[in-house]
Short mmCIF file of C-alpha atoms in Angstrom, two decimals:
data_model
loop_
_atom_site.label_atom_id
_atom_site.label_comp_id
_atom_site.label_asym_id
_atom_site.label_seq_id
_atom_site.Cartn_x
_atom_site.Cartn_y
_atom_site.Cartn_z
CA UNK A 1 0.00 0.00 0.00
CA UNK A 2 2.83 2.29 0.69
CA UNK A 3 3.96 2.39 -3.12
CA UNK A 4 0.53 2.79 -4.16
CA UNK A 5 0.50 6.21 -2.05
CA UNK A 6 3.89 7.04 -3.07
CA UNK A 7 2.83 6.68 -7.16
CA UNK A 8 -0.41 8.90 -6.29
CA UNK A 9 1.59 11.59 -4.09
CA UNK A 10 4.31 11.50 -6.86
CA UNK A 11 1.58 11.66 -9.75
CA UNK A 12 -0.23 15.02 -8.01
CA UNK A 13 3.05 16.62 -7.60
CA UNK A 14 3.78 16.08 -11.33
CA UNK A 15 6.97 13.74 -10.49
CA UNK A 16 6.26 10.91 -13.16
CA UNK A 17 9.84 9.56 -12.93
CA UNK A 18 9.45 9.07 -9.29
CA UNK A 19 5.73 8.12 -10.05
CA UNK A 20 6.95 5.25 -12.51
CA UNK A 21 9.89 4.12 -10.21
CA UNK A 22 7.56 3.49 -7.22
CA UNK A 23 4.99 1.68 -9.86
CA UNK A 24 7.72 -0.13 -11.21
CA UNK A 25 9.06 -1.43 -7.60
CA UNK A 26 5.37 -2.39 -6.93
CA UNK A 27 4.99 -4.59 -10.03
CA UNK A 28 8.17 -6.72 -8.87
CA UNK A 29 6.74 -7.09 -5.32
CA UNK A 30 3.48 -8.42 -7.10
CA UNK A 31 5.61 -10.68 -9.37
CA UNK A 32 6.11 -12.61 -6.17
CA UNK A 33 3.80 -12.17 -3.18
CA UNK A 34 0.83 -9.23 -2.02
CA UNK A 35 -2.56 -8.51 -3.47
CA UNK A 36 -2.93 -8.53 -6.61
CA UNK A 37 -6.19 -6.51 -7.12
CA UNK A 38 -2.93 -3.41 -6.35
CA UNK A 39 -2.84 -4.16 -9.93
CA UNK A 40 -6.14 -2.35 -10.73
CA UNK A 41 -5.87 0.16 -8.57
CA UNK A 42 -2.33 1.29 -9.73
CA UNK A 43 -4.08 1.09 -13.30
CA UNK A 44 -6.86 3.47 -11.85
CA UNK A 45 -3.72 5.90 -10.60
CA UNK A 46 -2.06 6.25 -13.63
CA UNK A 47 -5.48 6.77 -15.66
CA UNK A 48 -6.86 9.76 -13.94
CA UNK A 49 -4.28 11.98 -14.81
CA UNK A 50 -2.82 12.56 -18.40
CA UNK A 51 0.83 11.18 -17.49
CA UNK A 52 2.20 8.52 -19.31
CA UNK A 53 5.29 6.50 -18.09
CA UNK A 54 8.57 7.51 -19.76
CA UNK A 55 10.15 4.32 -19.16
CA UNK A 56 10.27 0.70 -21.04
CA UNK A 57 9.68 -0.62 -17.70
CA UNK A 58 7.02 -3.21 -15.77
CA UNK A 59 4.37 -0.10 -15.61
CA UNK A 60 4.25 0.57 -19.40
CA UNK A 61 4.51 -3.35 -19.67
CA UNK A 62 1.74 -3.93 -17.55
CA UNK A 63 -0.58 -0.96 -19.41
CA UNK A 64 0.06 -2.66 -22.68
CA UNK A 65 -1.45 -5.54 -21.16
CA UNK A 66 -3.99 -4.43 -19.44
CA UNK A 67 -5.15 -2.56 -22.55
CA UNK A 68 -4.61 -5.68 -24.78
CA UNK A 69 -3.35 -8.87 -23.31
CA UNK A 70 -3.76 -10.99 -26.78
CA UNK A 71 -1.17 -8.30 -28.42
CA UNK A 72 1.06 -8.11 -25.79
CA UNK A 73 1.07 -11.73 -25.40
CA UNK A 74 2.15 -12.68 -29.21
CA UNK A 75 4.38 -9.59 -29.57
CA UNK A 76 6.13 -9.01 -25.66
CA UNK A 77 4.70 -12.58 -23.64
CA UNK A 78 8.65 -13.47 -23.12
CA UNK A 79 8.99 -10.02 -21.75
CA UNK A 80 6.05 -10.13 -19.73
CA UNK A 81 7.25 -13.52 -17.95
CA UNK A 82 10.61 -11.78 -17.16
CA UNK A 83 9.66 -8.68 -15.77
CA UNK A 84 6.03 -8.83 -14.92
CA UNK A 85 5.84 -12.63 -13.48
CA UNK A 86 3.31 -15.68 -13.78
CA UNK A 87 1.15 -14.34 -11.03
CA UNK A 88 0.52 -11.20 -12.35
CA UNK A 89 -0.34 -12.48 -16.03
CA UNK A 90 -2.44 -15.10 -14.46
CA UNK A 91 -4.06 -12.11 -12.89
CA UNK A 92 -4.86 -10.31 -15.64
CA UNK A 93 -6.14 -13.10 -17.77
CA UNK A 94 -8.44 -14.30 -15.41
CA UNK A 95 -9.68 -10.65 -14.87
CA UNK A 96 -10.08 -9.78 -17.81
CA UNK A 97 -12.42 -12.84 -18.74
CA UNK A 98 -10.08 -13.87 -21.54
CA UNK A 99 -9.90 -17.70 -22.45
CA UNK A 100 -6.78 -19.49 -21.16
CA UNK A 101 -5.22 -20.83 -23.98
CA UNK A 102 -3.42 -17.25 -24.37
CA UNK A 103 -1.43 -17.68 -21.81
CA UNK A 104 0.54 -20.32 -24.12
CA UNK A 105 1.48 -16.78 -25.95
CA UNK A 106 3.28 -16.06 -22.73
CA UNK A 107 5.15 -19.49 -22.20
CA UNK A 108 4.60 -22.88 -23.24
CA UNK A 109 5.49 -24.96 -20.06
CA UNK A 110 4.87 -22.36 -17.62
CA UNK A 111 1.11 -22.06 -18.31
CA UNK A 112 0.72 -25.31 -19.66
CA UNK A 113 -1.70 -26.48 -16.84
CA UNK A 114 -4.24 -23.88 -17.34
CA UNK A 115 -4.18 -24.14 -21.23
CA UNK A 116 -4.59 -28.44 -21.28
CA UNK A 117 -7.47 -27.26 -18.73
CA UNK A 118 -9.08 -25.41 -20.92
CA UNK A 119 -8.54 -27.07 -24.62
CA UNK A 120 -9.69 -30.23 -22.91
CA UNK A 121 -13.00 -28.52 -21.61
CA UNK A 122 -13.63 -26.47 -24.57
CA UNK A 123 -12.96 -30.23 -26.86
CA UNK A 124 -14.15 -32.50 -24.72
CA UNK A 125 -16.70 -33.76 -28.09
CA UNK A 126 -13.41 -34.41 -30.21
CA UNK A 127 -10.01 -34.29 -28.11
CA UNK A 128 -8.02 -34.85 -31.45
CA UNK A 129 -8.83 -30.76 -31.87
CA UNK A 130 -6.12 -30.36 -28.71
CA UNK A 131 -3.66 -32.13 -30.54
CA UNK A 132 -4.53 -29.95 -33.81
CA UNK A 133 -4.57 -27.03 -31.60
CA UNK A 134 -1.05 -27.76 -30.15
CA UNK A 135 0.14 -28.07 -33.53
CA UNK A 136 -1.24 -25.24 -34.68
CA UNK A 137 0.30 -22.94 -32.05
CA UNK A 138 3.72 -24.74 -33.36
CA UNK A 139 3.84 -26.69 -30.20
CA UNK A 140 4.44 -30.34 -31.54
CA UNK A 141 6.24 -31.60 -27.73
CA UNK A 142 2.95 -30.96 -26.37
CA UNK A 143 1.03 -32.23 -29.16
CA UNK A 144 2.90 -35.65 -28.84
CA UNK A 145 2.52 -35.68 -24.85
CA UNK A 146 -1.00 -35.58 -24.93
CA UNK A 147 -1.56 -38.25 -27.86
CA UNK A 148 1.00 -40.30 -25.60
CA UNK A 149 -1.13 -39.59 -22.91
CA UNK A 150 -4.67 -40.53 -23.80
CA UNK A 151 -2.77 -43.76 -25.76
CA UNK A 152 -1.29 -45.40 -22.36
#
């Protein structure tokens, strides 16, 4: 909570360097441990006003996906694993209503729980559409595992 007061305190006095560095430090306590709902309301901070970071940094990382996860996931998901963390994606996926499989976009292994979870549900008629759908997404290893899997 204390870096969400400092970002607020630093946007009304204008400071959007020290605004961005205190939203920035947030983002890598998230990454790990502490509420995660921060996440909206640091969004909420930064929209009220008309600043915009000036950094490449976790806060202009984590408006791009905010604003457009499926984007950010095929064009930065690599980046967003490294600086923004698996909780926080998770996070924002799951708030933003948007089906699982996306989070393959992010990381294949890392998120591979939620997206078998969800191809399986959403194929449960014809499970040969998961292996299609790995293949697809130019993931044949987890194509093969799952034929291997329903085979044994």
């Amino acid at each position: 909570k204390q870096y969400l007061e400092a970002t607020r305190l630093f946007l009304a006095g204008e400071d959007v360097d020290k605004a961005e560095d205190s939203s920035n430090y947030l983002i890598h306590l998230l990454k790990k441990s502490g509420n995660l709902s921060d996440i909206l309301t640091l969004k909420e901070l930064w929209n009220q006003g008309l600043h915009r970071p000036n950094k490449h940094g976790g806060l202009s990382l984590l408006q791009s996906l905010l604003q457009n996860p499926e984007d950010t996931a095929r064009k930065r998901g690599s980046k967003c694993v490294e600086i923004l963390g698996l909780r926080v994606i998770r996070f924002v996926i799951k708030h933003r209503n948007i089906n699982q499989t996306i989070l393959h976009s992010f990381c294949k292994t890392s998120f591979h729980e939620e997206v078998m979870e969800e191809l399986v549900m959403e194929n449960a008629d014809n499970l040969a559409k998961v292996v299609l759908w790995f293949i697809t997404n130019e993931d044949n290893e987890h194509a093969i595992d799952f034929m291997v899997g329903r085979i044994s």
